Amino acid sequence: DAGVIQSPRHEVTEMGQEVTLRCKPISGHNSLFWYRQTMMRGLELLIYFNNNVPIDDSGMPEDRFSAKMPNASFSTLKIQPSEPRDSAVYFCASSFRSGDTEAFFGQGTRLTVV
Amino acid sequence: QQPVQSPQAVILREGEDAVINCSSSKALYSVHWYRQKHGEAPVFLMILLKGGEQKGHEKISASFNEKKQQSSLYLTASQLSYSGTYFCGTELNAGNMLTFGGGTRLMVKP
């Protein structure tokens, strides 16, 4: 398996624009996580899906952020409208939730909002 | 729910030992340890389940004190390749979401 695949790797956008980040989890994994990483706040959990269903989105900072998982092999994180403070590295991770399994991280998307 | 890590940063010479701690105010089901190198994604090191077990990975091992809800990561005879930021992640229940601590930056110098 190629691992967790995220796209794009880098995104530079202007304030106010819509941004969509994409993630393809490892085949067979039934849990998916979106994280945001910044120097100030570290690695923050934004949302957690299990079997394509959002289980906990309490980490989503505000209504400008939304995430979907239409099927087991694809998820998106959308920011609309984007703001400079959204600049961060966004990671997607997936795992097979049998109770004691590791999470595999994608390479991340570095988002810069100018 | 975010676990607390200490120290925030450690500087070592090659061959020295280090301990990184992770604590939670809530009862934990599991503790995960990851290492992240600059510009890369976090990489899994090990998982500890409640029960106080200790695990090892080369010269890196960890323990989990269920009563105290604390886990410690032990790095012995450190190597240059150990440099990076170490994160602990915690789950409150099996299949629950994985929440990470603030990280401990480790630098190993020759």
Tab-separated table of C-alpha atoms in Angstrom:
chain	number	residue	atom	x	y	z
A	1	ASP	CA	0.000	0.000	0.000
A	2	ALA	CA	1.244	3.514	-0.757
A	3	GLY	CA	0.276	4.759	2.669
A	4	VAL	CA	-1.964	7.690	3.441
A	5	ILE	CA	-1.986	10.068	0.497
A	6	GLN	CA	-2.688	13.759	0.901
A	7	SER	CA	-3.022	16.428	-1.740
A	8	PRO	CA	-1.903	18.988	-2.423
A	9	ARG	CA	1.438	18.953	-0.572
A	10	HIS	CA	1.603	22.731	-0.588
A	11	GLU	CA	-1.138	25.298	-1.012
A	12	VAL	CA	-0.811	29.060	-1.097
A	13	THR	CA	-4.036	31.003	-1.277
A	14	GLU	CA	-5.344	34.478	-0.684
A	15	MET	CA	-7.434	35.376	2.308
A	16	GLY	CA	-11.115	34.812	1.617
A	17	GLN	CA	-10.608	32.008	-0.863
A	18	GLU	CA	-11.953	28.497	-0.432
A	19	VAL	CA	-9.405	25.767	0.237
A	20	THR	CA	-9.990	22.027	-0.074
A	21	LEU	CA	-7.541	19.488	1.283
A	22	ARG	CA	-7.805	15.855	0.247
A	23	CYS	CA	-6.915	12.558	1.869
A	24	LYS	CA	-6.896	8.948	0.748
A	25	PRO	CA	-6.551	6.612	3.738
A	26	ILE	CA	-4.899	3.220	3.695
A	27	SER	CA	-7.175	0.587	2.204
A	28	GLY	CA	-8.947	-1.410	4.928
A	29	HIS	CA	-8.603	1.241	7.592
A	30	ASN	CA	-11.886	2.306	9.114
A	31	SER	CA	-10.815	5.324	11.147
A	32	LEU	CA	-9.606	8.646	9.816
A	33	PHE	CA	-8.276	11.688	11.643
A	34	TRP	CA	-7.575	15.252	10.523
A	35	TYR	CA	-4.933	17.139	12.517
A	36	ARG	CA	-3.587	20.672	12.297
A	37	GLN	CA	-0.039	21.431	13.368
A	38	THR	CA	1.381	24.850	14.234
A	39	MET	CA	4.320	25.948	16.341
A	40	MET	CA	2.039	27.631	18.829
A	41	ARG	CA	-0.643	24.982	19.252
A	42	GLY	CA	1.174	21.771	18.403
A	43	LEU	CA	-0.721	18.831	16.894
A	44	GLU	CA	-4.442	19.494	17.249
A	45	LEU	CA	-7.123	16.926	16.454
A	46	LEU	CA	-9.780	18.558	14.290
A	47	ILE	CA	-12.157	15.706	13.490
A	48	TYR	CA	-12.351	11.933	13.764
A	49	PHE	CA	-14.310	9.624	11.444
A	50	ASN	CA	-15.120	5.992	12.099
A	51	ASN	CA	-16.613	3.929	9.268
A	52	ASN	CA	-17.094	7.165	7.284
A	53	VAL	CA	-19.182	8.732	10.052
A	54	PRO	CA	-17.949	11.822	11.928
A	55	ILE	CA	-17.641	10.760	15.562
A	56	ASP	CA	-16.121	13.852	17.118
A	57	ASP	CA	-15.682	17.248	15.491
A	58	SER	CA	-15.179	19.222	18.677
A	59	GLY	CA	-11.726	20.229	17.491
A	60	MET	CA	-12.983	22.022	14.395
A	61	PRO	CA	-12.126	25.642	15.148
A	62	GLU	CA	-15.210	27.292	13.682
A	63	ASP	CA	-17.926	27.078	11.074
A	64	ARG	CA	-15.502	28.016	8.339
A	65	PHE	CA	-14.111	24.494	8.623
A	66	SER	CA	-15.975	21.450	7.341
A	67	ALA	CA	-14.969	17.857	6.665
A	68	LYS	CA	-16.569	15.053	4.741
A	69	MET	CA	-15.919	11.389	4.156
A	70	PRO	CA	-18.225	10.262	1.344
A	71	ASN	CA	-16.689	6.786	1.198
A	72	ALA	CA	-14.022	4.661	2.838
A	73	SER	CA	-11.295	5.792	0.478
A	74	PHE	CA	-11.645	9.556	0.431
A	75	SER	CA	-11.992	12.508	2.779
A	76	THR	CA	-11.869	16.275	2.378
A	77	LEU	CA	-11.265	19.167	4.720
A	78	LYS	CA	-12.611	22.463	3.476
A	79	ILE	CA	-11.948	25.964	4.745
A	80	GLN	CA	-14.242	28.688	3.489
A	81	PRO	CA	-13.376	31.504	3.652
A	82	SER	CA	-9.732	31.054	4.531
A	83	GLU	CA	-7.874	33.423	6.871
A	84	PRO	CA	-4.129	33.976	7.524
A	85	ARG	CA	-4.436	32.332	10.957
A	86	ASP	CA	-5.419	29.088	9.199
A	87	SER	CA	-1.853	28.768	7.922
A	88	ALA	CA	-0.516	25.469	9.224
A	89	VAL	CA	0.400	21.938	8.222
A	90	TYR	CA	-2.677	19.755	7.993
A	91	PHE	CA	-2.201	16.019	8.502
A	92	CYS	CA	-4.554	13.207	7.734
A	93	ALA	CA	-4.057	9.869	9.521
A	94	SER	CA	-5.822	6.538	9.287
A	95	SER	CA	-5.925	3.369	11.347
A	96	PHE	CA	-7.758	0.087	11.736
A	97	ARG	CA	-9.496	0.410	15.040
A	98	SER	CA	-9.094	-2.960	16.628
A	99	GLY	CA	-8.080	-1.265	19.850
A	100	ASP	CA	-4.333	-1.358	19.838
A	101	THR	CA	-3.236	-0.319	16.386
A	102	GLU	CA	-1.120	2.558	15.242
A	103	ALA	CA	-2.220	5.530	13.217
A	104	PHE	CA	-0.452	6.120	9.919
A	105	PHE	CA	0.074	9.726	8.909
A	106	GLY	CA	0.111	11.235	5.462
A	107	GLN	CA	2.891	13.624	4.484
A	108	GLY	CA	0.711	16.620	5.246
A	109	THR	CA	-0.456	19.690	3.362
A	110	ARG	CA	1.355	22.927	4.137
A	111	LEU	CA	-1.240	25.681	3.828
A	112	THR	CA	-0.265	29.330	3.602
A	113	VAL	CA	-2.983	31.952	3.541
A	114	VAL	CA	-1.735	35.393	2.548
B	1	GLN	CA	-8.387	15.935	27.221
B	2	GLN	CA	-4.996	16.820	25.781
B	3	PRO	CA	-2.193	14.988	27.629
B	4	VAL	CA	0.647	17.008	29.146
B	5	GLN	CA	4.238	16.266	28.172
B	6	SER	CA	7.438	17.148	29.965
B	7	PRO	CA	10.022	18.399	29.448
B	8	GLN	CA	9.310	20.619	26.466
B	9	ALA	CA	12.851	20.278	25.173
B	10	VAL	CA	15.946	18.194	25.851
B	11	ILE	CA	19.509	18.509	24.585
B	12	LEU	CA	21.738	15.454	24.859
B	13	ARG	CA	25.176	14.310	23.846
B	14	GLU	CA	25.437	11.067	21.949
B	15	GLY	CA	25.306	8.143	24.346
B	16	GLU	CA	23.360	9.951	27.050
B	17	ASP	CA	19.946	8.872	28.302
B	18	ALA	CA	16.658	10.767	28.426
B	19	VAL	CA	13.168	10.315	29.822
B	20	ILE	CA	10.059	11.966	28.390
B	21	ASN	CA	6.886	11.983	30.443
B	22	CYS	CA	3.234	12.088	29.456
B	23	SER	CA	0.368	12.510	31.903
B	24	SER	CA	-3.396	12.727	31.706
B	25	SER	CA	-6.090	13.901	34.065
B	26	LYS	CA	-8.448	11.194	32.782
B	27	ALA	CA	-8.338	7.416	32.868
B	28	LEU	CA	-6.644	6.129	29.754
B	29	TYR	CA	-7.140	3.076	27.601
B	30	SER	CA	-3.905	3.443	25.702
B	31	VAL	CA	-0.860	5.635	25.170
B	32	HIS	CA	0.821	5.989	21.796
B	33	TRP	CA	4.297	7.380	21.169
B	34	TYR	CA	5.345	8.994	17.880
B	35	ARG	CA	8.480	10.725	16.660
B	36	GLN	CA	8.450	13.515	14.106
B	37	LYS	CA	11.501	14.788	12.280
B	38	HIS	CA	11.563	18.288	10.886
B	39	GLY	CA	9.418	18.629	7.782
B	40	GLU	CA	8.134	15.080	7.990
B	41	ALA	CA	5.026	13.309	9.266
B	42	PRO	CA	4.887	11.731	12.725
B	43	VAL	CA	6.031	8.119	12.743
B	44	PHE	CA	4.729	5.483	15.121
B	45	LEU	CA	7.046	4.109	17.832
B	46	MET	CA	4.867	2.021	20.129
B	47	ILE	CA	1.525	1.597	21.866
B	48	LEU	CA	0.967	0.774	25.522
B	49	LEU	CA	-2.346	-0.473	26.802
B	50	LYS	CA	-3.579	-0.119	30.354
B	51	GLY	CA	-2.023	-2.751	32.568
B	52	GLY	CA	1.348	-1.204	33.329
B	53	GLU	CA	3.242	-3.039	30.627
B	54	GLN	CA	6.563	-1.894	29.355
B	55	LYS	CA	7.578	-2.120	25.738
B	56	GLY	CA	10.832	-1.754	23.926
B	57	HIS	CA	11.918	-0.683	20.486
B	58	GLU	CA	15.665	-0.917	19.910
B	59	LYS	CA	17.058	1.299	22.688
B	60	ILE	CA	13.769	3.097	23.125
B	61	SER	CA	11.276	1.729	25.631
B	62	ALA	CA	8.201	2.967	27.433
B	63	SER	CA	6.062	2.238	30.449
B	64	PHE	CA	2.487	3.015	31.395
B	65	ASN	CA	1.414	3.520	34.995
B	66	GLU	CA	-2.319	2.998	34.892
B	67	LYS	CA	-2.896	4.184	38.453
B	68	LYS	CA	-1.204	7.508	37.818
B	69	GLN	CA	-2.327	7.812	34.179
B	70	GLN	CA	1.262	8.483	33.256
B	71	SER	CA	3.550	7.118	30.605
B	72	SER	CA	7.278	7.546	30.235
B	73	LEU	CA	9.450	7.105	27.166
B	74	TYR	CA	13.020	6.031	27.851
B	75	LEU	CA	15.796	6.690	25.364
B	76	THR	CA	19.057	5.021	26.285
B	77	ALA	CA	22.488	5.543	24.754
B	78	SER	CA	21.012	8.170	22.464
B	79	GLN	CA	22.053	8.380	18.821
B	80	LEU	CA	22.027	11.337	16.453
B	81	SER	CA	19.079	9.728	14.661
B	82	TYR	CA	16.953	10.079	17.793
B	83	SER	CA	16.694	13.824	17.272
B	84	GLY	CA	13.180	15.033	16.599
B	85	THR	CA	9.973	15.892	18.387
B	86	TYR	CA	8.320	13.164	20.417
B	87	PHE	CA	4.573	13.137	20.874
B	88	CYS	CA	2.438	11.054	23.139
B	89	GLY	CA	-1.114	10.371	22.038
B	90	THR	CA	-3.843	9.086	24.313
B	91	GLU	CA	-7.130	7.263	23.937
B	92	LEU	CA	-9.789	7.216	26.632
B	93	ASN	CA	-11.456	4.106	25.242
B	94	ALA	CA	-10.763	1.491	22.586
B	95	GLY	CA	-11.498	2.914	19.173
B	96	ASN	CA	-11.691	6.415	20.574
B	97	MET	CA	-10.048	9.458	19.085
B	98	LEU	CA	-6.307	9.900	19.453
B	99	THR	CA	-5.330	13.174	21.121
B	100	PHE	CA	-1.714	14.342	21.232
B	101	GLY	CA	0.336	16.207	23.790
B	102	GLY	CA	2.340	19.330	23.015
B	103	GLY	CA	5.483	17.421	22.107
B	104	THR	CA	9.026	17.203	23.455
B	105	ARG	CA	11.816	18.445	21.212
B	106	LEU	CA	14.900	16.256	21.535
B	107	MET	CA	18.243	17.259	20.110
B	108	VAL	CA	21.189	14.863	20.200
B	109	LYS	CA	24.586	16.425	19.585
B	110	PRO	CA	27.833	14.649	18.656
